[in-house]
């Protein structure tokens, strides 16, 4: 039996008409004409040969060429997801056009050029796709777009935003947007996030940012710097938070007024440039009490390792020897903190000093994931270890600050 | 009326809240709260989405006409991120599945092999997600209550919607309480049968002892059609006593709409889609509504004169139907020339209006006043409803008004409003599971057993069988409380106390049981039960209430009191002999204030009297 075939279900003394959907745990799933799905034994079904359901015709999206030009680059994710009858779960199989269909208001704001370099759930993101994404963005900038919206699953959106921040030097806004509640539900946050992203993409911003719900209400989105943002909740709409800095601005909804902080990089301040080399032999390790030194040694041969240490930036003393062996062999080891908030300082306690002595670099106020992406990128650009170390401590894309702001 | 002759077909859908410990898709309690207890609120928009087949449901499309509607939700310390639509649902509550399947078994239904949870699109704000989760759990059963029986098409397990506080404000305490939706076949042939079936199913559900009780915990929707008419679903009939009247009034409405259809065809009537801007005509009008409106638009219904104002059921006209459709655009309503001059509109203005729109005497002119955008939307709706009049009765979902008439809510939803709930895994129903489900005794059977086997008075047997405290009654009897004492306490005494203003709802089953057991153990007299319940309802423990009100009385103490009473009235006793027993009973009872059982007092008095005489 094939998906979409019309069937007659003889069960419980009744005859019910429906459409065959799929098989689940040995049962046939059919969609009854009432709209309900039920699972029944295959033996209760008969195909109705003559009845064929008409396939829905995809609607064409009319665009207004007079509006400013924006680019939508879709990588998949919940903002453009729909049910997969193979597993019954939500999956990404949409094209960028579908986003215009899902968020009809977009076509009144801009004229969109769409690209689909990938359709993946974001947990399946790879550095190779980052490279493709960066090149696609770079090409769009060169073709004269006013701004870019990257639709992305939320799980690894912050990693990708950081990666693009380093790989693409941009004169126009590059806005990452997604949704926490799938696009196929009436309450999805995709409409507001999508609309606010478009407004941000047309704004005066000149950097890579993530634009998502700022609160649980449908009231405004926050604009987060791509190298300072983290997903801090598994499911809430306002999961994304700026870490160690204030958000770059807000986009009010439904007015779509954009307010940016004075400190942001403005549109046109930078020229377009692509640096798409990444060193993929880099690891990220979350230290835990009782960690065996072998866990650290397992990264031997890697070009770089970021450790998310405890507190001010520590591993246990027992691990320090393994760290020393790594750095001696040429691995660049960067220390960040599991606290996420605040700055690493390995000069306060003995363990920290011993770690410095073992060759680690303090990751300052960088998020562990950002330090990880940055290290891949820096190692992709620079072979000299001392220069790599210096670059890791230098602010390149707003990922670290000289001062840690108070009041956050 | 000969209902067979008009081809009446009626069925019902019963929605019953289940009294489970936790909600259907989260672990919050199924507890209703007062809005004053809210500890937060948030605001959201909703919009229609396509079904997985790529269509938008017509009912949802209509809701979308009201633009920019933002809904506000109250949250509580008994609600969580699932109600807030901020967390995926938990697996379906097994307790609710078991209860729904038990109900299915009671109605001789067959379970589906695998339960799949669906999302039913509802974007009126009553669900934070924009859909109601629902699942079909069993099919095709039968109940015996009317001649030939009534078919039960399906039972669905759904989540309850949020409670509307007012307007676009909702309270999240109710959202997610499990709800059993039982749909009958259209087997009812008279309004009375509809009522009987509804009552029977209600009884059957209550027999489980695990459904919510009280106002709003059970709701009936009625599906009605007559020959030549159309299927109409009337939602939210909460009062069983009105259900037959609702059916009668819907029959009347459909008959009148068919009459209007025939009349329109005879008159060769038509709908003109020419729209007139008549704002200027009313700039000095005496009608407050028209005067303040930014835009007034008019359309002509050719040949409709007199029919728009025709009453189709008590308090409702064809004009009311058109008005309901128009209100979907956010306007307050409409004016039509069948009812004018009135509401501050003068005769002169009506003549000017008819002149301006070139309306013939046989035409009806309809006016809508609001912003231009809303008025245009409303005019579109009115024209659509006017066109429908030519085919008689539109398929609709309607809501019941007071007294039993109805107003239009939305088109009957179609299959396109169903979308799979991708966040909940299907639940397999095995043969073993189904076999092991035990069917509870029906209340009607209990009633019979309480009367015949326990010797209760038939009226009392019925009352206790239907009572909320019936499960407690059965527990009490099984623990040795005499059926009569248990039934009187749980039905009559509690009812009397409630009438006296005692907060009987707060009395726990455990406390009431303890009091009844104390009586059986002769630690308190049955006469003291009302006072004990009263004290416990005010916060006393049972033990301290017994100590205060009915401390146990020793035999010596009783005989002292009895002797004293007799001695004080010795002349009377000598004169009356054993006949003095009656009058003296009252005196001693009063003295003991319920601390001793009447029977014991009577014995003691008899003995003492015998000694004296």
Short mmCIF file of N, CA, C and O in Angstrom, two decimals, chain B residues 424-530:
data_model
loop_
_atom_site.label_atom_id
_atom_site.label_comp_id
_atom_site.label_asym_id
_atom_site.label_seq_id
_atom_site.Cartn_x
_atom_site.Cartn_y
_atom_site.Cartn_z
N UNK B 424 3.66 13.69 20.06
CA UNK B 424 3.19 12.62 20.95
C UNK B 424 3.24 11.29 20.19
O UNK B 424 2.74 11.19 19.08
N UNK B 425 3.87 10.31 20.81
CA UNK B 425 3.97 9.00 20.16
C UNK B 425 2.61 8.29 20.21
O UNK B 425 1.86 8.45 21.17
N UNK B 426 2.29 7.46 19.19
CA UNK B 426 1.03 6.72 19.23
C UNK B 426 1.04 5.71 20.40
O UNK B 426 2.10 5.31 20.85
N UNK B 427 -0.14 5.36 20.86
CA UNK B 427 -0.28 4.41 21.97
C UNK B 427 -0.95 3.14 21.44
O UNK B 427 -2.05 3.21 20.89
N UNK B 428 -0.28 2.00 21.58
CA UNK B 428 -0.87 0.73 21.14
C UNK B 428 -1.85 0.22 22.19
O UNK B 428 -1.57 0.26 23.38
N UNK B 429 -3.01 -0.24 21.72
CA UNK B 429 -3.99 -0.84 22.64
C UNK B 429 -3.99 -2.34 22.36
O UNK B 429 -4.45 -2.79 21.31
N UNK B 430 -3.43 -3.11 23.28
CA UNK B 430 -3.32 -4.55 23.05
C UNK B 430 -4.62 -5.24 23.45
O UNK B 430 -5.41 -4.71 24.23
N UNK B 431 -4.83 -6.45 22.91
CA UNK B 431 -6.01 -7.24 23.27
C UNK B 431 -6.04 -7.52 24.77
O UNK B 431 -7.09 -7.45 25.40
N UNK B 432 -4.86 -7.83 25.34
CA UNK B 432 -4.80 -8.15 26.77
C UNK B 432 -5.28 -6.97 27.61
O UNK B 432 -6.04 -7.11 28.55
N UNK B 433 -4.80 -5.79 27.22
CA UNK B 433 -5.17 -4.56 27.95
C UNK B 433 -6.68 -4.37 27.92
O UNK B 433 -7.32 -4.10 28.93
N UNK B 434 -7.24 -4.55 26.73
CA UNK B 434 -8.68 -4.34 26.55
C UNK B 434 -9.46 -5.38 27.37
O UNK B 434 -10.44 -5.05 28.03
N UNK B 435 -9.00 -6.64 27.32
CA UNK B 435 -9.71 -7.71 28.04
C UNK B 435 -9.74 -7.41 29.54
O UNK B 435 -10.72 -7.69 30.23
N UNK B 436 -8.64 -6.85 30.03
CA UNK B 436 -8.54 -6.68 31.48
C UNK B 436 -9.32 -5.47 32.00
O UNK B 436 -9.48 -5.33 33.21
N UNK B 437 -9.80 -4.62 31.13
CA UNK B 437 -10.55 -3.45 31.61
C UNK B 437 -11.84 -3.91 32.27
O UNK B 437 -12.59 -4.69 31.70
N UNK B 438 -12.09 -3.43 33.47
CA UNK B 438 -13.31 -3.84 34.18
C UNK B 438 -14.40 -2.81 33.99
O UNK B 438 -14.18 -1.61 34.08
N UNK B 439 -15.60 -3.28 33.73
CA UNK B 439 -16.73 -2.38 33.52
C UNK B 439 -17.39 -2.08 34.86
O UNK B 439 -17.77 -2.99 35.58
N UNK B 440 -17.50 -0.81 35.21
CA UNK B 440 -18.15 -0.50 36.49
C UNK B 440 -19.66 -0.72 36.42
O UNK B 440 -20.26 -0.70 35.35
N UNK B 441 -20.24 -0.93 37.59
CA UNK B 441 -21.69 -1.11 37.68
C UNK B 441 -22.38 0.21 37.33
O UNK B 441 -21.96 1.27 37.78
N UNK B 442 -23.44 0.13 36.55
CA UNK B 442 -24.17 1.35 36.19
C UNK B 442 -24.90 1.93 37.39
O UNK B 442 -25.34 1.18 38.27
N UNK B 443 -25.08 3.22 37.39
CA UNK B 443 -25.80 3.87 38.48
C UNK B 443 -27.21 3.31 38.60
O UNK B 443 -27.73 3.09 39.70
N UNK B 444 -27.83 3.03 37.46
CA UNK B 444 -29.20 2.49 37.50
C UNK B 444 -29.22 1.12 38.17
O UNK B 444 -30.16 0.79 38.90
N UNK B 445 -28.16 0.34 37.95
CA UNK B 445 -28.08 -0.97 38.62
C UNK B 445 -27.81 -0.80 40.11
O UNK B 445 -28.35 -1.52 40.95
N UNK B 446 -26.97 0.19 40.41
CA UNK B 446 -26.67 0.47 41.81
C UNK B 446 -27.95 0.86 42.56
O UNK B 446 -28.21 0.40 43.66
N UNK B 447 -28.71 1.72 41.92
CA UNK B 447 -29.95 2.21 42.52
C UNK B 447 -30.83 1.03 42.92
O UNK B 447 -31.36 0.96 44.02
N UNK B 448 -30.93 0.08 41.98
CA UNK B 448 -31.75 -1.10 42.23
C UNK B 448 -31.18 -1.91 43.39
O UNK B 448 -31.90 -2.33 44.30
N UNK B 449 -29.87 -2.09 43.36
CA UNK B 449 -29.22 -2.90 44.40
C UNK B 449 -29.33 -2.23 45.76
O UNK B 449 -29.60 -2.89 46.77
N UNK B 450 -29.17 -0.90 45.79
CA UNK B 450 -29.25 -0.19 47.07
C UNK B 450 -30.64 -0.37 47.68
O UNK B 450 -30.80 -0.49 48.89
N UNK B 451 -31.66 -0.37 46.83
CA UNK B 451 -33.03 -0.51 47.34
C UNK B 451 -33.31 -1.96 47.71
O UNK B 451 -33.77 -2.25 48.82
N UNK B 452 -32.98 -2.87 46.80
CA UNK B 452 -33.39 -4.25 47.00
C UNK B 452 -32.52 -4.99 48.00
O UNK B 452 -33.01 -5.69 48.88
N UNK B 453 -31.20 -4.82 47.87
CA UNK B 453 -30.32 -5.60 48.75
C UNK B 453 -30.01 -4.90 50.05
O UNK B 453 -29.81 -5.53 51.07
N UNK B 454 -29.98 -3.59 50.03
CA UNK B 454 -29.62 -2.86 51.25
C UNK B 454 -30.85 -2.35 51.97
O UNK B 454 -30.75 -1.79 53.06
N UNK B 455 -31.98 -2.48 51.34
CA UNK B 455 -33.22 -2.10 51.99
C UNK B 455 -33.42 -0.59 52.11
O UNK B 455 -34.18 -0.12 52.97
N UNK B 456 -32.77 0.18 51.28
CA UNK B 456 -32.98 1.63 51.33
C UNK B 456 -34.33 1.98 50.72
O UNK B 456 -34.80 1.29 49.81
N UNK B 457 -34.91 3.05 51.21
CA UNK B 457 -36.11 3.61 50.60
C UNK B 457 -35.79 3.92 49.13
O UNK B 457 -34.71 4.45 48.83
N UNK B 458 -36.67 3.56 48.17
CA UNK B 458 -36.34 3.71 46.75
C UNK B 458 -35.89 5.13 46.37
O UNK B 458 -34.94 5.30 45.60
N UNK B 459 -36.53 6.13 46.92
CA UNK B 459 -36.15 7.51 46.59
C UNK B 459 -34.73 7.80 47.08
O UNK B 459 -33.91 8.39 46.37
N UNK B 460 -34.45 7.35 48.31
CA UNK B 460 -33.12 7.57 48.88
C UNK B 460 -32.07 6.78 48.09
O UNK B 460 -30.98 7.28 47.82
N UNK B 461 -32.44 5.57 47.68
CA UNK B 461 -31.53 4.73 46.90
C UNK B 461 -31.13 5.45 45.61
O UNK B 461 -29.97 5.48 45.21
N UNK B 462 -32.11 6.06 44.96
CA UNK B 462 -31.84 6.77 43.72
C UNK B 462 -30.95 7.99 43.98
O UNK B 462 -29.96 8.21 43.29
N UNK B 463 -31.32 8.74 45.02
CA UNK B 463 -30.56 9.94 45.32
C UNK B 463 -29.10 9.64 45.62
O UNK B 463 -28.20 10.33 45.15
N UNK B 464 -28.88 8.60 46.40
CA UNK B 464 -27.49 8.31 46.78
C UNK B 464 -26.74 7.71 45.59
O UNK B 464 -25.55 7.97 45.40
N UNK B 465 -27.44 6.98 44.72
CA UNK B 465 -26.78 6.38 43.55
C UNK B 465 -26.26 7.47 42.61
O UNK B 465 -25.20 7.34 42.02
N UNK B 466 -27.00 8.56 42.49
CA UNK B 466 -26.59 9.65 41.60
C UNK B 466 -25.71 10.69 42.29
O UNK B 466 -25.22 11.62 41.66
N UNK B 467 -25.56 10.53 43.62
CA UNK B 467 -24.86 11.56 44.37
C UNK B 467 -23.36 11.55 44.11
O UNK B 467 -22.76 10.52 43.79
N UNK B 468 -22.75 12.71 44.26
CA UNK B 468 -21.30 12.84 44.13
C UNK B 468 -20.60 11.97 45.17
O UNK B 468 -19.50 11.48 44.95
N UNK B 469 -21.24 11.80 46.35
CA UNK B 469 -20.61 11.05 47.44
C UNK B 469 -20.92 9.56 47.36
O UNK B 469 -20.67 8.83 48.32
N UNK B 470 -21.46 9.12 46.21
CA UNK B 470 -21.81 7.71 46.09
C UNK B 470 -20.63 6.77 46.30
O UNK B 470 -20.77 5.77 47.01
N UNK B 471 -19.44 7.07 45.74
CA UNK B 471 -18.32 6.16 46.01
C UNK B 471 -18.05 6.05 47.52
O UNK B 471 -17.78 4.97 48.02
N UNK B 472 -18.18 7.16 48.24
CA UNK B 472 -17.96 7.14 49.68
C UNK B 472 -19.04 6.28 50.36
O UNK B 472 -18.75 5.53 51.31
N UNK B 473 -20.25 6.37 49.86
CA UNK B 473 -21.34 5.55 50.41
C UNK B 473 -20.95 4.07 50.33
O UNK B 473 -21.08 3.33 51.31
N UNK B 474 -20.44 3.66 49.17
CA UNK B 474 -20.11 2.25 49.01
C UNK B 474 -18.93 1.84 49.90
O UNK B 474 -18.92 0.75 50.45
N UNK B 475 -17.97 2.74 50.04
CA UNK B 475 -16.84 2.44 50.92
C UNK B 475 -17.33 2.31 52.36
O UNK B 475 -16.98 1.37 53.07
N UNK B 476 -18.19 3.25 52.77
CA UNK B 476 -18.68 3.25 54.15
C UNK B 476 -19.41 1.95 54.45
O UNK B 476 -19.19 1.32 55.50
N UNK B 477 -20.28 1.55 53.52
CA UNK B 477 -21.05 0.33 53.75
C UNK B 477 -20.10 -0.87 53.84
O UNK B 477 -20.26 -1.74 54.71
N UNK B 478 -19.08 -0.87 52.97
CA UNK B 478 -18.16 -2.00 52.99
C UNK B 478 -17.36 -2.03 54.29
O UNK B 478 -16.85 -3.06 54.70
N UNK B 479 -17.27 -0.87 54.98
CA UNK B 479 -16.52 -0.83 56.25
C UNK B 479 -17.43 -1.03 57.45
O UNK B 479 -17.01 -0.82 58.58
N UNK B 480 -18.69 -1.33 57.18
CA UNK B 480 -19.57 -1.67 58.29
C UNK B 480 -20.56 -0.60 58.70
O UNK B 480 -21.29 -0.77 59.68
N UNK B 481 -20.60 0.53 58.01
CA UNK B 481 -21.61 1.54 58.33
C UNK B 481 -22.95 1.04 57.78
O UNK B 481 -23.00 0.52 56.65
N UNK B 482 -24.01 1.18 58.57
CA UNK B 482 -25.31 0.69 58.10
C UNK B 482 -25.74 1.52 56.88
O UNK B 482 -25.61 2.75 56.88
N UNK B 483 -26.25 0.86 55.84
CA UNK B 483 -26.61 1.59 54.61
C UNK B 483 -27.52 2.78 54.88
O UNK B 483 -27.34 3.85 54.29
N UNK B 484 -28.46 2.62 55.78
CA UNK B 484 -29.39 3.71 56.02
C UNK B 484 -28.70 4.93 56.62
O UNK B 484 -28.93 6.06 56.20
N UNK B 485 -27.83 4.67 57.59
CA UNK B 485 -27.10 5.78 58.21
C UNK B 485 -26.21 6.46 57.15
O UNK B 485 -26.19 7.69 57.03
N UNK B 486 -25.51 5.63 56.37
CA UNK B 486 -24.60 6.18 55.37
C UNK B 486 -25.38 7.00 54.34
O UNK B 486 -25.00 8.14 54.02
N UNK B 487 -26.48 6.46 53.84
CA UNK B 487 -27.24 7.15 52.82
C UNK B 487 -27.84 8.44 53.36
O UNK B 487 -27.78 9.49 52.72
N UNK B 488 -28.41 8.38 54.58
CA UNK B 488 -29.02 9.59 55.14
C UNK B 488 -27.96 10.65 55.41
O UNK B 488 -28.17 11.83 55.14
N UNK B 489 -26.84 10.22 55.95
CA UNK B 489 -25.78 11.19 56.23
C UNK B 489 -25.29 11.84 54.93
O UNK B 489 -25.22 13.06 54.82
N UNK B 490 -24.98 10.99 53.96
CA UNK B 490 -24.32 11.50 52.74
C UNK B 490 -25.28 12.22 51.81
O UNK B 490 -24.89 13.07 51.03
N UNK B 491 -26.55 11.88 51.88
CA UNK B 491 -27.48 12.60 51.01
C UNK B 491 -28.27 13.64 51.81
O UNK B 491 -28.02 14.84 51.69
N UNK B 492 -29.15 13.17 52.72
CA UNK B 492 -30.07 14.09 53.39
C UNK B 492 -29.35 15.09 54.29
O UNK B 492 -29.54 16.29 54.18
N UNK B 493 -28.50 14.56 55.20
CA UNK B 493 -27.87 15.45 56.18
C UNK B 493 -26.99 16.49 55.50
O UNK B 493 -27.08 17.68 55.81
N UNK B 494 -26.17 16.04 54.56
CA UNK B 494 -25.30 16.99 53.89
C UNK B 494 -26.11 18.06 53.15
O UNK B 494 -25.74 19.23 53.11
N UNK B 495 -27.23 17.61 52.57
CA UNK B 495 -28.04 18.56 51.81
C UNK B 495 -28.67 19.61 52.75
O UNK B 495 -28.69 20.80 52.46
N UNK B 496 -29.14 19.12 53.91
CA UNK B 496 -29.73 20.06 54.87
C UNK B 496 -28.69 21.04 55.38
O UNK B 496 -28.95 22.23 55.51
N UNK B 497 -27.51 20.52 55.67
CA UNK B 497 -26.45 21.39 56.17
C UNK B 497 -26.09 22.45 55.13
O UNK B 497 -25.87 23.61 55.45
N UNK B 498 -26.04 22.02 53.89
CA UNK B 498 -25.69 22.95 52.82
C UNK B 498 -26.73 24.06 52.74
O UNK B 498 -26.41 25.23 52.56
N UNK B 499 -27.98 23.65 52.89
CA UNK B 499 -29.07 24.62 52.84
C UNK B 499 -28.92 25.63 53.98
O UNK B 499 -29.26 26.80 53.85
N UNK B 500 -28.37 25.16 55.12
CA UNK B 500 -28.17 26.05 56.27
C UNK B 500 -26.90 26.89 56.11
O UNK B 500 -26.50 27.60 57.03
N UNK B 501 -26.25 26.76 54.98
CA UNK B 501 -25.07 27.59 54.75
C UNK B 501 -23.77 26.96 55.19
O UNK B 501 -22.73 27.62 55.25
N UNK B 502 -23.77 25.67 55.54
CA UNK B 502 -22.52 25.00 55.92
C UNK B 502 -21.73 24.67 54.66
O UNK B 502 -22.30 24.27 53.64
N UNK B 503 -20.42 24.86 54.72
CA UNK B 503 -19.56 24.59 53.57
C UNK B 503 -19.30 23.08 53.47
O UNK B 503 -18.27 22.58 53.89
N UNK B 504 -20.27 22.36 52.92
CA UNK B 504 -20.17 20.90 52.90
C UNK B 504 -19.14 20.40 51.90
O UNK B 504 -18.61 19.31 52.04
N UNK B 505 -18.84 21.23 50.89
CA UNK B 505 -17.88 20.80 49.87
C UNK B 505 -16.50 20.57 50.49
O UNK B 505 -15.75 19.70 50.07
N UNK B 506 -16.20 21.37 51.52
CA UNK B 506 -14.87 21.25 52.12
C UNK B 506 -14.75 20.01 53.02
O UNK B 506 -13.67 19.68 53.48
N UNK B 507 -15.87 19.36 53.29
CA UNK B 507 -15.80 18.17 54.16
C UNK B 507 -15.16 17.03 53.38
O UNK B 507 -15.64 16.64 52.32
N UNK B 508 -14.08 16.48 53.93
CA UNK B 508 -13.39 15.41 53.20
C UNK B 508 -14.11 14.09 53.42
O UNK B 508 -14.77 13.87 54.44
N UNK B 509 -13.97 13.22 52.42
CA UNK B 509 -14.56 11.88 52.52
C UNK B 509 -14.06 11.18 53.79
O UNK B 509 -14.82 10.53 54.49
N UNK B 510 -12.77 11.34 54.06
CA UNK B 510 -12.18 10.64 55.22
C UNK B 510 -12.84 11.08 56.52
O UNK B 510 -13.15 10.24 57.38
N UNK B 511 -13.08 12.39 56.67
CA UNK B 511 -13.70 12.89 57.90
C UNK B 511 -15.13 12.40 58.05
O UNK B 511 -15.56 11.99 59.14
N UNK B 512 -15.86 12.44 56.95
CA UNK B 512 -17.26 12.00 57.03
C UNK B 512 -17.31 10.52 57.39
O UNK B 512 -18.11 10.09 58.23
N UNK B 513 -16.42 9.76 56.79
CA UNK B 513 -16.38 8.32 57.07
C UNK B 513 -16.06 8.09 58.54
O UNK B 513 -16.69 7.26 59.21
N UNK B 514 -15.10 8.86 59.07
CA UNK B 514 -14.70 8.69 60.48
C UNK B 514 -15.89 8.95 61.41
O UNK B 514 -16.09 8.24 62.39
N UNK B 515 -16.68 9.97 61.07
CA UNK B 515 -17.85 10.28 61.91
C UNK B 515 -18.85 9.12 61.87
O UNK B 515 -19.37 8.69 62.91
N UNK B 516 -19.11 8.60 60.66
CA UNK B 516 -20.09 7.52 60.55
C UNK B 516 -19.60 6.28 61.29
O UNK B 516 -20.37 5.59 61.96
N UNK B 517 -18.29 6.01 61.20
CA UNK B 517 -17.73 4.85 61.89
C UNK B 517 -17.82 5.04 63.41
O UNK B 517 -18.06 4.08 64.15
N UNK B 518 -17.67 6.29 63.86
CA UNK B 518 -17.78 6.57 65.29
C UNK B 518 -19.19 6.27 65.78
O UNK B 518 -19.40 5.75 66.88
N UNK B 519 -20.17 6.58 64.95
CA UNK B 519 -21.56 6.29 65.32
C UNK B 519 -21.76 4.78 65.43
O UNK B 519 -22.34 4.28 66.40
N UNK B 520 -21.23 4.09 64.42
CA UNK B 520 -21.39 2.63 64.43
C UNK B 520 -20.68 2.02 65.63
O UNK B 520 -21.12 1.01 66.17
N UNK B 521 -19.58 2.62 66.07
CA UNK B 521 -18.84 2.11 67.21
C UNK B 521 -19.42 2.63 68.52
O UNK B 521 -18.83 2.45 69.58
N UNK B 522 -20.56 3.33 68.43
CA UNK B 522 -21.26 3.90 69.58
C UNK B 522 -20.41 4.89 70.35
O UNK B 522 -20.58 5.07 71.53
N UNK B 523 -19.49 5.54 69.62
CA UNK B 523 -18.71 6.60 70.26
C UNK B 523 -19.47 7.92 70.17
O UNK B 523 -19.14 8.88 70.86
N UNK B 524 -20.42 7.97 69.27
CA UNK B 524 -21.27 9.16 69.15
C UNK B 524 -22.66 8.70 68.74
O UNK B 524 -22.80 7.64 68.10
N UNK B 525 -23.67 9.47 69.09
CA UNK B 525 -25.03 9.09 68.72
C UNK B 525 -25.30 9.59 67.31
O UNK B 525 -24.74 10.58 66.87
N UNK B 526 -26.17 8.90 66.58
CA UNK B 526 -26.43 9.34 65.20
C UNK B 526 -27.09 10.71 65.19
O UNK B 526 -26.96 11.46 64.24
N UNK B 527 -27.75 11.05 66.31
CA UNK B 527 -28.38 12.37 66.39
C UNK B 527 -27.34 13.49 66.37
O UNK B 527 -27.66 14.64 66.06
N UNK B 528 -26.10 13.15 66.74
CA UNK B 528 -25.07 14.19 66.82
C UNK B 528 -24.39 14.44 65.47
O UNK B 528 -23.60 15.37 65.33
N UNK B 529 -24.71 13.60 64.47
CA UNK B 529 -24.00 13.69 63.19
C UNK B 529 -24.03 15.10 62.56
O UNK B 529 -23.00 15.64 62.18
N UNK B 530 -25.22 15.74 62.50
CA UNK B 530 -25.22 17.10 61.89
C UNK B 530 -24.29 18.07 62.61
O UNK B 530 -23.54 18.80 61.97
#
